[in-house]
Short mmCIF file of C-alpha atoms in Angstrom, two decimals:
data_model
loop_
_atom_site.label_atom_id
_atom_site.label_comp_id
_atom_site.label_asym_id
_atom_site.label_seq_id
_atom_site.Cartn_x
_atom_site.Cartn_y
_atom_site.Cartn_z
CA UNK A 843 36.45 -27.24 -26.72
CA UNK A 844 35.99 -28.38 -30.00
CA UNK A 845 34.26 -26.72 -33.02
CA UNK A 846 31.19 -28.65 -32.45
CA UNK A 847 31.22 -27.55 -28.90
CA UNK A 848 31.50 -24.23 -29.97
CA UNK A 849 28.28 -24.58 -33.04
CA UNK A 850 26.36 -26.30 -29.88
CA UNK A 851 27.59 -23.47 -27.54
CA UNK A 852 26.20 -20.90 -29.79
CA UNK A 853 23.14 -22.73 -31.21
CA UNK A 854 22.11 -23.14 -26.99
CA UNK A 855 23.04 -19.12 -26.83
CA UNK A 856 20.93 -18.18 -29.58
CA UNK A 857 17.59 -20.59 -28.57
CA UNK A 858 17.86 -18.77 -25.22
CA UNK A 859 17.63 -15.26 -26.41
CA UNK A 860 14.52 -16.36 -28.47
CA UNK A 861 13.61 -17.49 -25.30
CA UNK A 862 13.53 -14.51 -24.05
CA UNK A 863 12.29 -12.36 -26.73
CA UNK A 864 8.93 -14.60 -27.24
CA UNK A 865 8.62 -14.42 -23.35
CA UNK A 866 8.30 -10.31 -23.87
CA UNK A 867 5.76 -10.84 -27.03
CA UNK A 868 3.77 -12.88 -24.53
CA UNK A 869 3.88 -10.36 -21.67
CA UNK A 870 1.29 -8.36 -23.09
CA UNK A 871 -0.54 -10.50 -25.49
CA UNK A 872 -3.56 -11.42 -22.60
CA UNK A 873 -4.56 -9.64 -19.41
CA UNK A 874 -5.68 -5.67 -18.71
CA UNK A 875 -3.36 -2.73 -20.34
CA UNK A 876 -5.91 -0.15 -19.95
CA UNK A 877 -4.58 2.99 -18.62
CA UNK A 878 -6.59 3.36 -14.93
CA UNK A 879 -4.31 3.69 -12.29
CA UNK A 880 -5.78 1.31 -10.58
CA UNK A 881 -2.55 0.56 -7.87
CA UNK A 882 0.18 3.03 -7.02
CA UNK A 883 3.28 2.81 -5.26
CA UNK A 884 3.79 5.67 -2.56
CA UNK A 885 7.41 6.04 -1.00
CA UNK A 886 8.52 9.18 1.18
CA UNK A 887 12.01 8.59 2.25
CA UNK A 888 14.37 10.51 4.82
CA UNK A 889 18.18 10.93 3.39
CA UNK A 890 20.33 10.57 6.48
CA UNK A 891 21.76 13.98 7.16
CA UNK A 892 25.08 14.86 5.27
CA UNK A 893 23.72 12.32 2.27
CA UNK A 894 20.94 14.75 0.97
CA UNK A 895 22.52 15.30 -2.08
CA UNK A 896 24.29 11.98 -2.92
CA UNK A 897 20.71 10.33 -2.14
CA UNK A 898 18.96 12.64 -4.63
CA UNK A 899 21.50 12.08 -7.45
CA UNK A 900 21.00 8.20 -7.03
CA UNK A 901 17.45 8.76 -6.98
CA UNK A 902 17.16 10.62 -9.95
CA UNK A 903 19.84 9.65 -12.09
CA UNK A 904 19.68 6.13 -11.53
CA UNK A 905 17.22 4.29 -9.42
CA UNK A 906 13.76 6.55 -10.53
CA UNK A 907 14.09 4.94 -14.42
CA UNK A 908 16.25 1.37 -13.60
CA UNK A 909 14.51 0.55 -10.21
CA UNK A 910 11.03 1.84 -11.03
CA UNK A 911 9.75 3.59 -14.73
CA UNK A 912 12.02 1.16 -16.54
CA UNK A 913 9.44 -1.73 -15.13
CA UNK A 914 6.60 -3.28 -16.96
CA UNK A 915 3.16 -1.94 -15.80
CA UNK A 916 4.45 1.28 -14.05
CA UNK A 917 3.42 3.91 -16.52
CA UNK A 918 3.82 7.26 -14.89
CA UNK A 919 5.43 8.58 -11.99
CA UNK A 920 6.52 12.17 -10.36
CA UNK A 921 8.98 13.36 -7.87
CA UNK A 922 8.41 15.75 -4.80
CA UNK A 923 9.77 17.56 -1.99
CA UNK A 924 9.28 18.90 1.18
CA UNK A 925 11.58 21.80 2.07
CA UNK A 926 12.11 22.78 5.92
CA UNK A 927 9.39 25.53 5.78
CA UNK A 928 7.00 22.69 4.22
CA UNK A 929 7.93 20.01 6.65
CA UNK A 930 7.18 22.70 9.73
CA UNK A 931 3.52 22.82 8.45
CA UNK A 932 2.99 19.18 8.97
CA UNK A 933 0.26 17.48 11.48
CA UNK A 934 -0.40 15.92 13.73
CA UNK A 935 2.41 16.16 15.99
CA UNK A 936 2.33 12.73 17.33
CA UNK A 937 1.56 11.02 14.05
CA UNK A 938 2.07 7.29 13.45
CA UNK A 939 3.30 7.87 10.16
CA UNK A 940 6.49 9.80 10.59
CA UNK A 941 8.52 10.22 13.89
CA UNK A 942 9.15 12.97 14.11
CA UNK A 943 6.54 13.95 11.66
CA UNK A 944 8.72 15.81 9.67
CA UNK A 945 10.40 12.76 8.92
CA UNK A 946 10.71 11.85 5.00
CA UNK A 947 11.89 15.11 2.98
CA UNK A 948 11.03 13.16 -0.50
CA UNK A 949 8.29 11.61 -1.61
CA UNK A 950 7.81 9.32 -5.09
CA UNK A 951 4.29 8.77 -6.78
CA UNK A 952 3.63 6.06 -9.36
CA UNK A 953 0.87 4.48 -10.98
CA UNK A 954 0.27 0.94 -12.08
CA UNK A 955 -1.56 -0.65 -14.81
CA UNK A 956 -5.20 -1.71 -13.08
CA UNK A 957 -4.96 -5.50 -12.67
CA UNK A 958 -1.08 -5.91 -13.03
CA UNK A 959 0.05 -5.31 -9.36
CA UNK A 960 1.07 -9.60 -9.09
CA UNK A 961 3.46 -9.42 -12.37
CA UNK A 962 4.91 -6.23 -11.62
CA UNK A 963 5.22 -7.16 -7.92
CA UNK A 964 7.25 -10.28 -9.28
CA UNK A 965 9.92 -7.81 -11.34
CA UNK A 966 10.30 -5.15 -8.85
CA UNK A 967 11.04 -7.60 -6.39
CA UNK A 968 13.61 -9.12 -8.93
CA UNK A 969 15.18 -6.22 -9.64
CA UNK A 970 15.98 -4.52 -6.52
CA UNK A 971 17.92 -8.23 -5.36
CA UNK A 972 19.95 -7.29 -8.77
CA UNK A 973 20.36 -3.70 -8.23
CA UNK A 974 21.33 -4.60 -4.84
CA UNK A 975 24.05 -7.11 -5.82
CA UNK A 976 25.38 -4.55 -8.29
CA UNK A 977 25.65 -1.93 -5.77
CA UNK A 978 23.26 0.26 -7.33
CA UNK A 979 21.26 0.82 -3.85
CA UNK A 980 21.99 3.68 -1.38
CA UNK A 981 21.54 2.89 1.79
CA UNK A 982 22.21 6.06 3.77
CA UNK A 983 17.87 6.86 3.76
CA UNK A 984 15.22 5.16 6.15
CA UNK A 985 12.00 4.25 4.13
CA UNK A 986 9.09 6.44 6.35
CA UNK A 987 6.19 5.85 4.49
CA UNK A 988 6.60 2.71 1.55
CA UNK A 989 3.63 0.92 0.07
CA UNK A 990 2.22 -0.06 -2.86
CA UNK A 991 -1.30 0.81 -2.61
CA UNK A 992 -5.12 -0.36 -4.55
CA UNK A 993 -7.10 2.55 -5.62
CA UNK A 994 -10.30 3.12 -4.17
CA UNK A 995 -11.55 6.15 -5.22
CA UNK A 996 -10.71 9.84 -7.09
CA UNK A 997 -12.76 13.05 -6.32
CA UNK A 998 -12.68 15.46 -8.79
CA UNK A 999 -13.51 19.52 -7.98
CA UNK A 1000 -14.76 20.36 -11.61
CA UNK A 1001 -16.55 16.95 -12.43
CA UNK A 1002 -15.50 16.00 -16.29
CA UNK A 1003 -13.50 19.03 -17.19
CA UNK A 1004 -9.94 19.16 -16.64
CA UNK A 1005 -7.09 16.59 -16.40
CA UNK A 1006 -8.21 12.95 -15.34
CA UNK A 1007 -6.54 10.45 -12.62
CA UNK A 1008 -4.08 9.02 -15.09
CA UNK A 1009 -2.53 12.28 -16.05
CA UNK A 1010 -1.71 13.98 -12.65
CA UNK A 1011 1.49 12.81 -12.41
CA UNK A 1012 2.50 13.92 -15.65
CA UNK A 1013 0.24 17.29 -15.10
CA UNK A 1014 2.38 20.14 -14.13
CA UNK A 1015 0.40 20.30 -10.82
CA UNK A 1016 2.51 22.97 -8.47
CA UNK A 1017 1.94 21.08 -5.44
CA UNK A 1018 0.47 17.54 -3.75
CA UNK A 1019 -0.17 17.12 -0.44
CA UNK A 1020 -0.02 13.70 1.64
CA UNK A 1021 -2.56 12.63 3.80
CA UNK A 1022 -2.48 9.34 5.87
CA UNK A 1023 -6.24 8.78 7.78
CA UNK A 1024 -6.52 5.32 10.21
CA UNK A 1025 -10.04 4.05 10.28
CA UNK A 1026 -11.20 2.88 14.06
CA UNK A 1027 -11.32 -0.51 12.87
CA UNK A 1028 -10.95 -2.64 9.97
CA UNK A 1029 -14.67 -3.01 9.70
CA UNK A 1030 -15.63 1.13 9.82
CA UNK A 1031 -13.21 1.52 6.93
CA UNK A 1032 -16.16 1.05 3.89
CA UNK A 1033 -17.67 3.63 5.93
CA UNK A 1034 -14.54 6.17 6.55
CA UNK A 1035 -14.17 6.02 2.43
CA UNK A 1036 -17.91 6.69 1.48
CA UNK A 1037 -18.03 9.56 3.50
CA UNK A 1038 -14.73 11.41 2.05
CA UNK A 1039 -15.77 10.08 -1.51
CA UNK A 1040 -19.71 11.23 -0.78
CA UNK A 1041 -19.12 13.93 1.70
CA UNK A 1042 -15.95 15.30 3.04
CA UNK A 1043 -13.87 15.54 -0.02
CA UNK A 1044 -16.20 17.49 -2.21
CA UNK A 1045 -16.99 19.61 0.46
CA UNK A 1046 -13.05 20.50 0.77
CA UNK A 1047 -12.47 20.69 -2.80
CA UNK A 1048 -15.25 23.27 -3.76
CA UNK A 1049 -13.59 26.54 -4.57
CA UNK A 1050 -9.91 25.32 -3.78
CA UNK A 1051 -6.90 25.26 -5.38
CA UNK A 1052 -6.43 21.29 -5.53
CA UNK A 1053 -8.21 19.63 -8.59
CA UNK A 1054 -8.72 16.37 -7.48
CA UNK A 1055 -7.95 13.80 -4.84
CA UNK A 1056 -6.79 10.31 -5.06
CA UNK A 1057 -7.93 7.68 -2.52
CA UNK A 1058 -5.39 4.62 -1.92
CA UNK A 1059 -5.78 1.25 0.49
CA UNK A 1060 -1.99 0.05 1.46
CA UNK A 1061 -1.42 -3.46 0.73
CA UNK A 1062 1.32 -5.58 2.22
CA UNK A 1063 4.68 -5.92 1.38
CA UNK A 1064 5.60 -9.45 -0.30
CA UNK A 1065 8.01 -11.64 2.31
CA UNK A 1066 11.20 -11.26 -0.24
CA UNK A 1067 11.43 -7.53 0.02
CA UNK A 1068 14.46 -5.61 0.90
CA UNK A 1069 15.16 -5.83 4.59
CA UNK A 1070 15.34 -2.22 5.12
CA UNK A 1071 12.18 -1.42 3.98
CA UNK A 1072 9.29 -2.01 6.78
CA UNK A 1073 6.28 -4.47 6.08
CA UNK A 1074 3.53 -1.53 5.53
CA UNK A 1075 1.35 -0.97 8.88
CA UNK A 1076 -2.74 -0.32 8.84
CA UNK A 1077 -3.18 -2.22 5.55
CA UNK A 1078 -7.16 -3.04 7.00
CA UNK A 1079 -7.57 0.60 8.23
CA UNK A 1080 -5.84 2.82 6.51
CA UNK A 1081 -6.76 5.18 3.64
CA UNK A 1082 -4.05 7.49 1.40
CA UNK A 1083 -4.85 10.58 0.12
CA UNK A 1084 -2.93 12.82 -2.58
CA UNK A 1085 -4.35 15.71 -2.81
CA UNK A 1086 -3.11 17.48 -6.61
CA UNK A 1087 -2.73 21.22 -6.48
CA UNK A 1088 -2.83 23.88 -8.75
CA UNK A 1089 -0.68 26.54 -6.64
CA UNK A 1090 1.92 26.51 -3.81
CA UNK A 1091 0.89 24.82 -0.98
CA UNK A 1092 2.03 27.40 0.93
CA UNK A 1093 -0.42 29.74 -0.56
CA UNK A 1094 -3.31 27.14 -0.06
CA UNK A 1095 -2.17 25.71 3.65
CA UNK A 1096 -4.13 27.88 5.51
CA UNK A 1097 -7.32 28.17 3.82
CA UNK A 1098 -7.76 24.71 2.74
CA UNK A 1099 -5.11 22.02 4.67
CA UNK A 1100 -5.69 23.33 8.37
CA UNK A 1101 -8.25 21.35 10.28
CA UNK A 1102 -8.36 18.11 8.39
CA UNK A 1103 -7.78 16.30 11.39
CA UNK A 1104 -10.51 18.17 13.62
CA UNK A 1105 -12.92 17.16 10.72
CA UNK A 1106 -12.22 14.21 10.24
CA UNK A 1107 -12.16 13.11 14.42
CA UNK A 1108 -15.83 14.95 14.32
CA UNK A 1109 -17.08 12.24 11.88
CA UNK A 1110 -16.40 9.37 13.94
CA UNK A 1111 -14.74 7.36 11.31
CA UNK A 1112 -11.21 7.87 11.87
CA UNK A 1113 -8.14 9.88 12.98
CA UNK A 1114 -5.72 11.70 10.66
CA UNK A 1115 -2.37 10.46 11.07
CA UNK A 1116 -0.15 12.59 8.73
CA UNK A 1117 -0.92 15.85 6.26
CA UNK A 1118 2.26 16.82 4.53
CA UNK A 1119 2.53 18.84 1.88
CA UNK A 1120 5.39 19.16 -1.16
CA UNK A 1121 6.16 20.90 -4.14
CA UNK A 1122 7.20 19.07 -7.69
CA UNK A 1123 11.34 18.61 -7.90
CA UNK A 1124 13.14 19.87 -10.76
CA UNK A 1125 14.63 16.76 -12.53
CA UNK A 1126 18.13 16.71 -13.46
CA UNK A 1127 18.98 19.41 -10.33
CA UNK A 1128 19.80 19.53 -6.88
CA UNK A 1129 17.16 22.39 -6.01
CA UNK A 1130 15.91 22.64 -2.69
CA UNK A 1131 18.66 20.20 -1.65
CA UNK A 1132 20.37 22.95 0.72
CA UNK A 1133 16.45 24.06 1.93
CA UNK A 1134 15.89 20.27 3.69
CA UNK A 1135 17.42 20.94 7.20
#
C-alpha cells in the first residue's frame, strides 16, 4: 500500500466516524423525548436449574446495561424476584401464562420513551444479533412471559400526591406484583380496560398498600427476533398489570391479592391468567439466589 493509499485509507476512516457522530446529533433532533412511559418491555424468565446463579450474574453484570439501559429510548428499568415462598402464592393453577405457574423466578421492567417503540425496536433487535455473535447471551433460561407492551392506562390510590408512572421503577417500591388478565374476545377488550381503569382498580387500591397500577397491551414480536424467545400470545386480548407496592407482598397477599380472579370472572369481561408477586433484587448480589427452588 502506498502512502497515498494510506492518506485515502485514513481520510475514508475519519469521514465514516463523522458519519456516525452526525447520525447520533440527528437521533434526537425531531420526534417525542418526553418522559411518559408510554411502552414497556416486560420479561420474566426461568434460569434452568443448576444455572440460577450464573444466569443472574449475566443478567446483572452484563446484559441489564449492554442489552437493554445502554439503548436509546429505554430510560428506566428495575429488577425483581420471586423466591420459592413467593412463587407458591401464585394463581391460577392452570394459567396460560406460566406452566407450571410458578414458572419464571425473575422478572425485568422497563419503560420506553412514548412514541419511540419503532427506533428502539430497530436497535434492540440489532444488538442482541451482536451480543449473540459475541457470545454475550446465556442460553441456559426459557423466556415465560416476554413482550414489549403499549400503555393503556395508570391508576393511582392517592390521585396527584405521591410518585408518578415514570418514577416507579426508580421508586424504592418494596414489592410489584404481576398480573396477566385475557379478555373473552378481541372486541370486549375496550370494555375489560374501562372497567379496571373506572371500576375495579380503584376499588382494590383504596386503603392498600400498592400505590398505583400500570395497565399494558402486548404487542408482537418483530419476525427477526431471537429464536428462543416466543412470538408474544393474546396481543388482541390481553391486558398487563403491575401492581407497585409499598410493603412486602407477603404482608399484603392476603388482604389485597386473593380473589382477583373470582372478581374479575364475576364481571364478565375476562379471566385472570397469572398473579405473581416479587420483591426488588439487590443489584450487584446474588441474594435470594439459594431461596429460588
Amino acid at each position: 500500500m502506498t502512502p497515498d493509499d494510506h492518506h485515502t485509507h485514513r481520510e475514508a476512516a475519519a469521514d465514516h466516524a463523522a458519519d456516525e457522530l452526525a447520525a447520533y446529533a440527528a437521533l434526537p433532533a425531531t420526534g417525542p423525548y418526553g418522559v411518559r412511559p408510554g411502552h414497556a418491555l416486560i420479561t420474566m424468565v426461568e434460569p434452568h436449574p443448576g444455572h440460577e446463579r450464573a444466569y443472574n450474574r449475566w443478567y446483572e453484570d452484563d446484559h441489564y446495561i449492554a442489552g437493554a439501559m445502554a439503548m436509546p429510548w429505554m430510560f428506566a428499568g428495575r429488577r425483581w424476584v420471586a423466591t420459592r415462598d413467593l412463587q407458591l402464592l401464585r394463581y391460577p393453577e392452570h394459567s396460560a401464562v406460566a406452566r407450571p405457574v410458578t414458572a419464571g423466578c425473575y422478572l425485568s421492567t422497563y419503560w420506553l420513551t412514548e412514541g419511540r417503540y419503532d427506533a428502539h425496536m430497530r436497535w434492540t433487535v440489532a444488538i442482541n444479533q451482536r451480543l449473540n455473535r459475541d457470545d454475550r447471551v446465556h442460553h441456559d433460561r426459557t423466556h415465560v412471559f416476554t413482550a414489549f407492551q403499549d400503555h393503556a392506562a395508570t391508576v393511582y390510590r392517592d390521585g396527584p400526591a405521591g410518585p408518578r408512572d415514570f418514577h416507579a421503577l426508580d421508586h424504592p417500591y418494596a414489592g410489584l406484583v404481576l398480573e396477566v388478565i385475557d379478555a373473552d374476545d378481541p372486541r370486549s377488550r375496550a370494555a375489560l380496560l374501562d372497567w379496571l381503569r373506572s371500576e375495579h382498580l380503584p376499588r382494590r387500591l383504596a386503603d392498600s398498600p400498592s400505590a398505583l397500577v400500570t395497565v399494558f397491551r402486548p404487542t408482537p414480536l418483530p419476525g427477526d427476533r431471537m429464536s428462543y424467545v416466543k412470538q408474544v400470545e393474546g396481543v388482541d386480548t390481553r391486558l398487563t398489570l403491575l401492581w407497585f407496592l409499598e410493603e412486602d407482598p407477603r404482608r399484603a397477599w392476603p388482604a389485597h391479592f386473593t380473589g382477583l380472579d373470582a372478581e374479575v370472572a364475576a364481571s364478565g369481561l375476562g379471566r385472570v391468567e397469572l398473579v405473581a408477586p416479587f420483591v426488588p433484587t439487590v443489584p450487584g448480589t446474588d441474594r435470594y439466589v439459594s431461596e429460588l427452588r
